[in-house]
Amino acid sequence: MAEVNRRFLLMRRPDGMPVPQDFALVEEALAPLPDGHFRVRNHYASLDPAQRGWMSDAPSYMPPIPLGDAVRATTVGIVEESRNPDFAAGDWVLGLNAIEDYSVVAPGGFTSKIDVSLVPSPTNYLSVFGAVGLTAYFGLLDAGQPKPGETVLVSGAAGAVGSLVGQIAKLKGCRTIGIAGGAEKCARLTRSYGYDAAIDYRDKDEAALSAAIAAAAPEGVDIVFENVGGVCLDAALNNLAQNARVILCGLISEYNAPAPVGARNLWQLIVKSARIQGILVRDYLPRFAEGAAEMAGWAQSGALAFDEHIDEGIEHAFDAFMRLFEGSNEGKMILKL
C-alpha cells in the first residue's frame, strides 16, 4: 500500500460552470486506521451530474461537499486494510466515498461488498447494476407505471440513465421517443437502444422542440422521463396526453445556469390532469435486490445494451467530470483512478 493519498479537492463553490481553479489535486500522508474502520483502495469513481449540486451550498437531499474536502463520489475498490470484523483485506466493495486513491470508511458507512465474478467488469456496479440502472428501473416502473402501448419520452436519452429507461420501456411494450444532442447520439438511440424515434434538441428553441415532439407523438406523451429540464421540460409539457406522468430524475441544463429557467408550462399538468413526481434512488433502498435481479436478468440475456465511458487517471478528474456538461461522454462516465 502506498503511503500517499492523492485527493481531488473542492476548494471553492463553482459559480456557474465549474473551472479548474475550483479544485485542487493534492497528496496527503495516510493516517493510522481507527478501530472499527477500514481503508478502501478506490479503483473506479462514478462521475454524475448530481455531484455538481453537491458542490453548491444550497438545500439538497445531501449536505454540500465541505470546502477543502475531496469531491464525493460513488466508488468501487478493494479493502486494503481493515479493523472492522465485517470487512477483510481483499474484499471488493461499492460505497459512497470520494475521488481519491484511498477512502477510510467508518462503522455503518454506506459501503457494501460486491461479487465481481458475477459481472463482466467491476465498473458495471457503477452503471447498469448500480444506482444508474436502479434509477432507470424504479423511476420508470414504480413512478411512471408504464402500460403497453403508451408513449414514453426521455430527455438525455443517450445518457447513462436515459439509455436504460428507453430500453426498459420497450421491454414493457411502450413506444419510445428520445431527445439527445447531435446526430451521432440520435443515431445511437435508434441503432443501439431501440428507440422508435430520436429528436436532436440542438439549435431548437421551445417552439421547434415542441413541434418535433408533436410530430413524433401526435396523440401526446403518456410518460415524460426528464433528465434535462429547461427547454426540454417545457416542450414536453406542451405535449402531454391525458393523465400523463412526468418523472423528474434530473435537471442537468439548470445545474450550471446563473438563473435557472424553471418550468413555465406547468398549466398543462392541470389541462391534462397529469402529475409530476421527483425521484431519488435512495428511496428504493429496501427494494434494491429486486431491481438488481431484474436488471441483471435483462442484461445477461442481451435484452439491455449499456455503454461505459472510462477516462483514466485522477489527474484528469476535472476534464472527465466536465464531459457530463459538454455532452462528449459516450455512456456512463467513470474515472479509473
Tab-separated table of C-alpha atoms in Angstrom:
chain	number	residue	atom	x	y	z
A	1	MET	CA	0.000	0.000	0.000
A	2	ALA	CA	1.285	3.457	-0.907
A	3	GLU	CA	1.998	5.926	1.870
A	4	VAL	CA	0.494	8.860	-0.047
A	5	ASN	CA	-3.144	9.528	-0.882
A	6	ARG	CA	-3.927	11.621	-3.957
A	7	ARG	CA	-7.165	13.534	-3.423
A	8	PHE	CA	-9.280	15.700	-5.774
A	9	LEU	CA	-10.461	18.529	-3.514
A	10	LEU	CA	-13.233	21.125	-3.830
A	11	MET	CA	-11.580	24.448	-2.988
A	12	ARG	CA	-14.388	26.901	-3.736
A	13	ARG	CA	-18.058	26.801	-4.743
A	14	PRO	CA	-18.419	26.911	-8.551
A	15	ASP	CA	-20.234	29.947	-9.888
A	16	GLY	CA	-21.972	28.636	-12.972
A	17	MET	CA	-19.864	26.205	-14.982
A	18	PRO	CA	-17.024	24.758	-12.871
A	19	VAL	CA	-13.477	25.833	-13.732
A	20	PRO	CA	-10.168	24.155	-12.840
A	21	GLN	CA	-9.488	26.753	-10.141
A	22	ASP	CA	-12.459	25.417	-8.155
A	23	PHE	CA	-10.472	22.250	-7.442
A	24	ALA	CA	-7.047	21.064	-6.375
A	25	LEU	CA	-5.240	17.736	-6.654
A	26	VAL	CA	-3.152	17.179	-3.558
A	27	GLU	CA	-1.077	14.448	-1.965
A	28	GLU	CA	-1.581	13.678	1.703
A	29	ALA	CA	0.025	11.166	4.019
A	30	LEU	CA	-2.125	8.231	5.080
A	31	ALA	CA	-3.310	8.458	8.676
A	32	PRO	CA	-3.436	5.458	11.043
A	33	LEU	CA	-6.660	3.470	10.759
A	34	PRO	CA	-9.016	3.875	13.775
A	35	ASP	CA	-10.741	0.915	15.415
A	36	GLY	CA	-13.846	-0.253	13.557
A	37	HIS	CA	-12.793	1.439	10.316
A	38	PHE	CA	-11.422	0.030	7.068
A	39	ARG	CA	-9.432	1.552	4.223
A	40	VAL	CA	-10.509	1.148	0.605
A	41	ARG	CA	-8.219	1.491	-2.372
A	42	ASN	CA	-10.585	3.072	-4.892
A	43	HIS	CA	-10.167	1.675	-8.394
A	44	TYR	CA	-13.075	3.465	-10.128
A	45	ALA	CA	-15.145	6.551	-9.311
A	46	SER	CA	-18.551	7.378	-10.731
A	47	LEU	CA	-18.926	10.832	-12.266
A	48	ASP	CA	-22.518	12.090	-12.180
A	49	PRO	CA	-24.345	15.391	-12.772
A	50	ALA	CA	-25.625	15.247	-9.178
A	51	GLN	CA	-22.096	15.966	-7.956
A	52	ARG	CA	-22.448	19.485	-9.341
A	53	GLY	CA	-25.372	20.045	-6.974
A	54	TRP	CA	-23.349	18.743	-4.021
A	55	MET	CA	-20.703	21.375	-4.764
A	56	SER	CA	-23.160	24.216	-4.091
A	57	ASP	CA	-24.118	25.448	-0.648
A	58	ALA	CA	-27.833	25.033	-1.255
A	59	PRO	CA	-30.615	22.902	0.245
A	60	SER	CA	-30.461	19.393	-1.155
A	61	TYR	CA	-31.013	15.745	-0.281
A	62	MET	CA	-27.350	15.571	0.797
A	63	PRO	CA	-25.186	18.140	2.597
A	64	PRO	CA	-22.809	20.139	0.407
A	65	ILE	CA	-19.262	18.891	-0.005
A	66	PRO	CA	-17.178	20.791	2.587
A	67	LEU	CA	-14.613	23.134	1.071
A	68	GLY	CA	-11.175	21.599	1.246
A	69	ASP	CA	-12.576	18.080	1.226
A	70	ALA	CA	-12.378	15.503	-1.570
A	71	VAL	CA	-15.225	15.524	-4.083
A	72	ARG	CA	-17.833	12.988	-3.005
A	73	ALA	CA	-18.346	10.068	-5.392
A	74	THR	CA	-19.565	6.509	-5.515
A	75	THR	CA	-16.544	4.260	-5.887
A	76	VAL	CA	-15.640	0.640	-6.495
A	77	GLY	CA	-12.485	-0.611	-4.853
A	78	ILE	CA	-10.713	-3.194	-2.735
A	79	VAL	CA	-10.308	-3.194	1.034
A	80	GLU	CA	-6.582	-2.722	1.689
A	81	GLU	CA	-6.606	-2.620	5.470
A	82	SER	CA	-9.338	-3.350	7.982
A	83	ARG	CA	-10.027	-3.004	11.679
A	84	ASN	CA	-13.665	-3.910	11.093
A	85	PRO	CA	-14.695	-7.563	11.523
A	86	ASP	CA	-17.295	-7.295	8.724
A	87	PHE	CA	-14.745	-6.380	6.051
A	88	ALA	CA	-11.478	-8.124	5.249
A	89	ALA	CA	-8.491	-7.115	3.170
A	90	GLY	CA	-9.153	-8.188	-0.394
A	91	ASP	CA	-12.914	-7.641	-0.333
A	92	TRP	CA	-14.321	-5.765	-3.316
A	93	VAL	CA	-16.699	-3.022	-2.153
A	94	LEU	CA	-19.067	-0.405	-3.517
A	95	GLY	CA	-19.605	2.733	-1.470
A	96	LEU	CA	-20.185	6.454	-1.282
A	97	ASN	CA	-16.632	7.714	-0.840
A	98	ALA	CA	-14.663	10.327	-2.793
A	99	ILE	CA	-12.383	10.942	-5.746
A	100	GLU	CA	-9.196	9.859	-4.003
A	101	ASP	CA	-6.872	6.887	-4.046
A	102	TYR	CA	-7.830	5.745	-0.543
A	103	SER	CA	-11.013	6.262	1.461
A	104	VAL	CA	-11.484	5.432	5.134
A	105	VAL	CA	-14.926	4.026	5.895
A	106	ALA	CA	-16.370	4.387	9.389
A	107	PRO	CA	-18.624	1.785	11.030
A	108	GLY	CA	-22.086	1.990	9.483
A	109	GLY	CA	-20.780	3.751	6.380
A	110	PHE	CA	-22.646	3.404	3.103
A	111	THR	CA	-20.433	0.624	1.754
A	112	SER	CA	-21.274	-2.934	0.766
A	113	LYS	CA	-19.394	-5.962	-0.530
A	114	ILE	CA	-19.777	-6.849	-4.197
A	115	ASP	CA	-19.046	-10.014	-6.131
A	116	VAL	CA	-17.058	-9.015	-9.199
A	117	SER	CA	-17.187	-12.577	-10.540
A	118	LEU	CA	-20.841	-12.018	-11.429
A	119	VAL	CA	-20.207	-9.165	-13.876
A	120	PRO	CA	-18.002	-8.612	-16.939
A	121	SER	CA	-16.281	-5.671	-15.219
A	122	PRO	CA	-16.300	-4.142	-11.699
A	123	THR	CA	-17.345	-0.880	-13.388
A	124	ASN	CA	-20.750	-2.413	-14.094
A	125	TYR	CA	-21.607	-1.785	-10.438
A	126	LEU	CA	-21.371	1.929	-11.257
A	127	SER	CA	-23.608	1.612	-14.310
A	128	VAL	CA	-26.215	-0.977	-15.203
A	129	PHE	CA	-26.002	-2.916	-11.895
A	130	GLY	CA	-25.651	0.160	-9.692
A	131	ALA	CA	-27.551	3.330	-8.890
A	132	VAL	CA	-27.796	4.254	-12.576
A	133	GLY	CA	-29.613	1.062	-13.505
A	134	LEU	CA	-31.817	1.150	-10.429
A	135	THR	CA	-32.754	4.786	-11.069
A	136	ALA	CA	-33.954	3.836	-14.543
A	137	TYR	CA	-35.743	0.744	-13.240
A	138	PHE	CA	-37.639	2.241	-10.308
A	139	GLY	CA	-38.071	5.673	-11.855
A	140	LEU	CA	-39.872	4.303	-14.882
A	141	LEU	CA	-41.641	1.255	-13.481
A	142	ASP	CA	-42.597	2.440	-9.998
A	143	ALA	CA	-43.099	6.166	-10.524
A	144	GLY	CA	-44.102	6.042	-14.191
A	145	GLN	CA	-46.278	2.912	-14.142
A	146	PRO	CA	-45.986	2.307	-17.906
A	147	LYS	CA	-48.655	0.351	-19.738
A	148	PRO	CA	-48.288	-1.475	-23.065
A	149	GLY	CA	-48.969	0.827	-25.991
A	150	GLU	CA	-48.159	4.035	-24.111
A	151	THR	CA	-45.666	6.593	-25.415
A	152	VAL	CA	-42.598	7.378	-23.297
A	153	LEU	CA	-40.499	10.492	-23.929
A	154	VAL	CA	-36.985	10.571	-22.448
A	155	SER	CA	-34.681	13.597	-22.392
A	156	GLY	CA	-30.973	12.990	-22.064
A	157	ALA	CA	-31.855	9.722	-23.751
A	158	ALA	CA	-28.289	8.827	-24.772
A	159	GLY	CA	-27.046	9.226	-21.203
A	160	ALA	CA	-26.428	6.515	-18.652
A	161	VAL	CA	-29.939	6.588	-17.167
A	162	GLY	CA	-31.860	7.656	-20.265
A	163	SER	CA	-30.476	4.893	-22.468
A	164	LEU	CA	-31.697	2.282	-19.982
A	165	VAL	CA	-35.093	3.928	-19.472
A	166	GLY	CA	-35.848	3.690	-23.176
A	167	GLN	CA	-34.927	0.014	-23.308
A	168	ILE	CA	-36.946	-0.889	-20.203
A	169	ALA	CA	-39.923	0.959	-21.674
A	170	LYS	CA	-39.621	-1.132	-24.845
A	171	LEU	CA	-39.479	-4.311	-22.752
A	172	LYS	CA	-42.795	-3.202	-21.226
A	173	GLY	CA	-44.427	-2.724	-24.627
A	174	CYS	CA	-44.184	1.056	-24.909
A	175	ARG	CA	-43.343	3.293	-27.835
A	176	THR	CA	-40.241	5.370	-27.094
A	177	ILE	CA	-39.034	8.791	-28.184
A	178	GLY	CA	-35.601	10.003	-27.151
A	179	ILE	CA	-34.178	13.525	-27.041
A	180	ALA	CA	-30.400	13.874	-27.364
A	181	GLY	CA	-27.805	16.344	-28.618
A	182	GLY	CA	-26.263	15.802	-32.028
A	183	ALA	CA	-26.765	13.499	-34.987
A	184	GLU	CA	-24.391	10.809	-33.704
A	185	LYS	CA	-26.183	10.457	-30.357
A	186	CYS	CA	-29.576	10.428	-32.031
A	187	ALA	CA	-28.400	7.676	-34.353
A	188	ARG	CA	-27.224	5.686	-31.332
A	189	LEU	CA	-30.676	5.995	-29.768
A	190	THR	CA	-32.355	4.086	-32.569
A	191	ARG	CA	-29.409	1.863	-33.521
A	192	SER	CA	-28.214	0.706	-30.093
A	193	TYR	CA	-31.002	1.441	-27.625
A	194	GLY	CA	-34.073	0.620	-29.681
A	195	TYR	CA	-35.802	3.993	-29.547
A	196	ASP	CA	-38.623	4.322	-32.053
A	197	ALA	CA	-37.815	7.978	-32.728
A	198	ALA	CA	-34.973	10.361	-31.908
A	199	ILE	CA	-35.089	14.151	-31.673
A	200	ASP	CA	-31.986	16.362	-31.794
A	201	TYR	CA	-32.535	19.264	-29.397
A	202	ARG	CA	-29.602	21.290	-30.707
A	203	ASP	CA	-30.476	24.552	-32.447
A	204	LYS	CA	-34.108	24.203	-31.368
A	205	ASP	CA	-35.980	26.684	-29.214
A	206	GLU	CA	-39.029	25.642	-27.197
A	207	ALA	CA	-41.423	26.069	-30.127
A	208	ALA	CA	-39.297	23.998	-32.515
A	209	LEU	CA	-38.717	21.271	-29.942
A	210	SER	CA	-42.427	21.195	-29.073
A	211	ALA	CA	-43.241	20.806	-32.759
A	212	ALA	CA	-40.740	17.967	-33.132
A	213	ILE	CA	-42.257	16.112	-30.169
A	214	ALA	CA	-45.762	16.667	-31.537
A	215	ALA	CA	-44.720	15.219	-34.884
A	216	ALA	CA	-43.280	12.125	-33.193
A	217	ALA	CA	-46.216	11.758	-30.774
A	218	PRO	CA	-49.331	13.257	-32.391
A	219	GLU	CA	-51.587	11.794	-29.682
A	220	GLY	CA	-49.411	13.105	-26.881
A	221	VAL	CA	-46.893	11.636	-24.462
A	222	ASP	CA	-48.041	9.399	-21.615
A	223	ILE	CA	-44.792	9.398	-19.634
A	224	VAL	CA	-42.035	12.006	-19.621
A	225	PHE	CA	-38.778	10.832	-18.046
A	226	GLU	CA	-36.994	14.129	-17.518
A	227	ASN	CA	-33.212	14.332	-17.124
A	228	VAL	CA	-32.536	17.756	-18.625
A	229	GLY	CA	-35.140	20.339	-17.605
A	230	GLY	CA	-35.348	23.838	-19.062
A	231	VAL	CA	-36.488	23.976	-22.665
A	232	CYS	CA	-36.750	20.179	-22.885
A	233	LEU	CA	-39.172	20.025	-19.976
A	234	ASP	CA	-41.269	22.944	-21.207
A	235	ALA	CA	-41.549	21.397	-24.675
A	236	ALA	CA	-42.557	18.056	-23.167
A	237	LEU	CA	-45.232	19.710	-21.016
A	238	ASN	CA	-46.766	21.120	-24.196
A	239	ASN	CA	-47.266	17.575	-25.481
A	240	LEU	CA	-48.794	15.679	-22.583
A	241	ALA	CA	-51.508	13.111	-23.125
A	242	GLN	CA	-54.471	12.922	-20.749
A	243	ASN	CA	-53.416	11.600	-17.309
A	244	ALA	CA	-49.732	11.770	-18.223
A	245	ARG	CA	-46.967	11.197	-15.690
A	246	VAL	CA	-43.859	13.414	-15.586
A	247	ILE	CA	-40.915	11.854	-13.751
A	248	LEU	CA	-38.212	14.308	-12.668
A	249	CYS	CA	-34.907	12.461	-12.446
A	250	GLY	CA	-32.522	15.325	-13.207
A	251	LEU	CA	-32.271	18.895	-14.491
A	252	ILE	CA	-28.774	18.919	-15.938
A	253	SER	CA	-29.371	22.021	-18.060
A	254	GLU	CA	-30.004	24.002	-14.867
A	255	TYR	CA	-27.068	22.905	-12.725
A	256	ASN	CA	-24.621	25.495	-14.061
A	257	ALA	CA	-27.154	28.141	-15.086
A	258	PRO	CA	-26.725	31.547	-13.393
A	259	ALA	CA	-30.507	31.964	-13.430
A	260	PRO	CA	-32.351	28.630	-13.755
A	261	VAL	CA	-35.193	28.696	-16.244
A	262	GLY	CA	-37.574	26.545	-14.237
A	263	ALA	CA	-40.770	25.119	-15.721
A	264	ARG	CA	-43.047	27.653	-17.400
A	265	ASN	CA	-45.730	25.364	-18.814
A	266	LEU	CA	-46.999	23.777	-15.597
A	267	TRP	CA	-50.521	24.822	-16.583
A	268	GLN	CA	-50.516	21.792	-18.872
A	269	LEU	CA	-50.477	19.499	-15.830
A	270	ILE	CA	-53.900	20.922	-14.953
A	271	VAL	CA	-55.165	20.837	-18.532
A	272	LYS	CA	-54.249	17.164	-18.938
A	273	SER	CA	-54.977	16.008	-15.373
A	274	ALA	CA	-51.306	14.996	-15.248
A	275	ARG	CA	-48.947	14.581	-12.338
A	276	ILE	CA	-45.281	15.367	-11.795
A	277	GLN	CA	-43.027	13.475	-9.385
A	278	GLY	CA	-39.393	13.766	-8.387
A	279	ILE	CA	-37.427	10.577	-7.746
A	280	LEU	CA	-34.342	9.660	-5.724
A	281	VAL	CA	-32.988	6.146	-5.999
A	282	ARG	CA	-32.148	6.071	-2.281
A	283	ASP	CA	-35.889	5.949	-1.543
A	284	TYR	CA	-35.933	2.450	-3.027
A	285	LEU	CA	-33.105	1.075	-0.899
A	286	PRO	CA	-35.272	-1.695	0.642
A	287	ARG	CA	-36.069	-2.914	-2.895
A	288	PHE	CA	-32.574	-2.753	-4.404
A	289	ALA	CA	-32.254	-6.548	-4.538
A	290	GLU	CA	-35.473	-6.788	-6.541
A	291	GLY	CA	-34.377	-4.204	-9.084
A	292	ALA	CA	-30.822	-5.501	-9.352
A	293	ALA	CA	-32.038	-9.055	-10.036
A	294	GLU	CA	-34.371	-7.877	-12.801
A	295	MET	CA	-31.713	-5.658	-14.405
A	296	ALA	CA	-29.162	-8.480	-14.221
A	297	GLY	CA	-31.545	-10.866	-15.930
A	298	TRP	CA	-32.204	-8.460	-18.783
A	299	ALA	CA	-28.536	-7.573	-19.212
A	300	GLN	CA	-27.347	-11.170	-19.161
A	301	SER	CA	-29.994	-12.199	-21.703
A	302	GLY	CA	-28.865	-9.454	-24.073
A	303	ALA	CA	-32.114	-7.506	-23.710
A	304	LEU	CA	-30.261	-4.437	-22.379
A	305	ALA	CA	-27.378	-2.666	-24.076
A	306	PHE	CA	-25.259	-0.362	-21.949
A	307	ASP	CA	-22.160	1.733	-22.572
A	308	GLU	CA	-19.465	2.977	-20.219
A	309	HIS	CA	-17.087	5.850	-20.928
A	310	ILE	CA	-13.949	5.363	-18.825
A	311	ASP	CA	-11.260	8.036	-18.566
A	312	GLU	CA	-8.066	7.114	-16.758
A	313	GLY	CA	-6.062	8.989	-14.136
A	314	ILE	CA	-7.122	11.054	-11.129
A	315	GLU	CA	-5.145	13.922	-12.663
A	316	HIS	CA	-7.833	14.022	-15.370
A	317	ALA	CA	-10.739	14.198	-12.918
A	318	PHE	CA	-11.789	17.728	-13.876
A	319	ASP	CA	-11.777	17.094	-17.623
A	320	ALA	CA	-13.652	13.826	-17.171
A	321	PHE	CA	-16.261	15.487	-14.955
A	322	MET	CA	-16.816	18.279	-17.457
A	323	ARG	CA	-17.675	15.760	-20.185
A	324	LEU	CA	-21.050	15.433	-18.449
A	325	PHE	CA	-21.905	19.038	-19.285
A	326	GLU	CA	-20.213	19.142	-22.689
A	327	GLY	CA	-22.046	16.003	-23.770
A	328	SER	CA	-18.813	14.420	-25.003
A	329	ASN	CA	-19.126	11.203	-22.985
A	330	GLU	CA	-20.443	8.090	-24.691
A	331	GLY	CA	-22.091	6.143	-21.904
A	332	LYS	CA	-21.847	6.126	-18.126
A	333	MET	CA	-18.966	8.426	-17.130
A	334	ILE	CA	-16.416	6.641	-14.953
A	335	LEU	CA	-12.932	7.649	-13.833
A	336	LYS	CA	-10.322	4.935	-13.420
A	337	LEU	CA	-8.147	6.183	-10.602
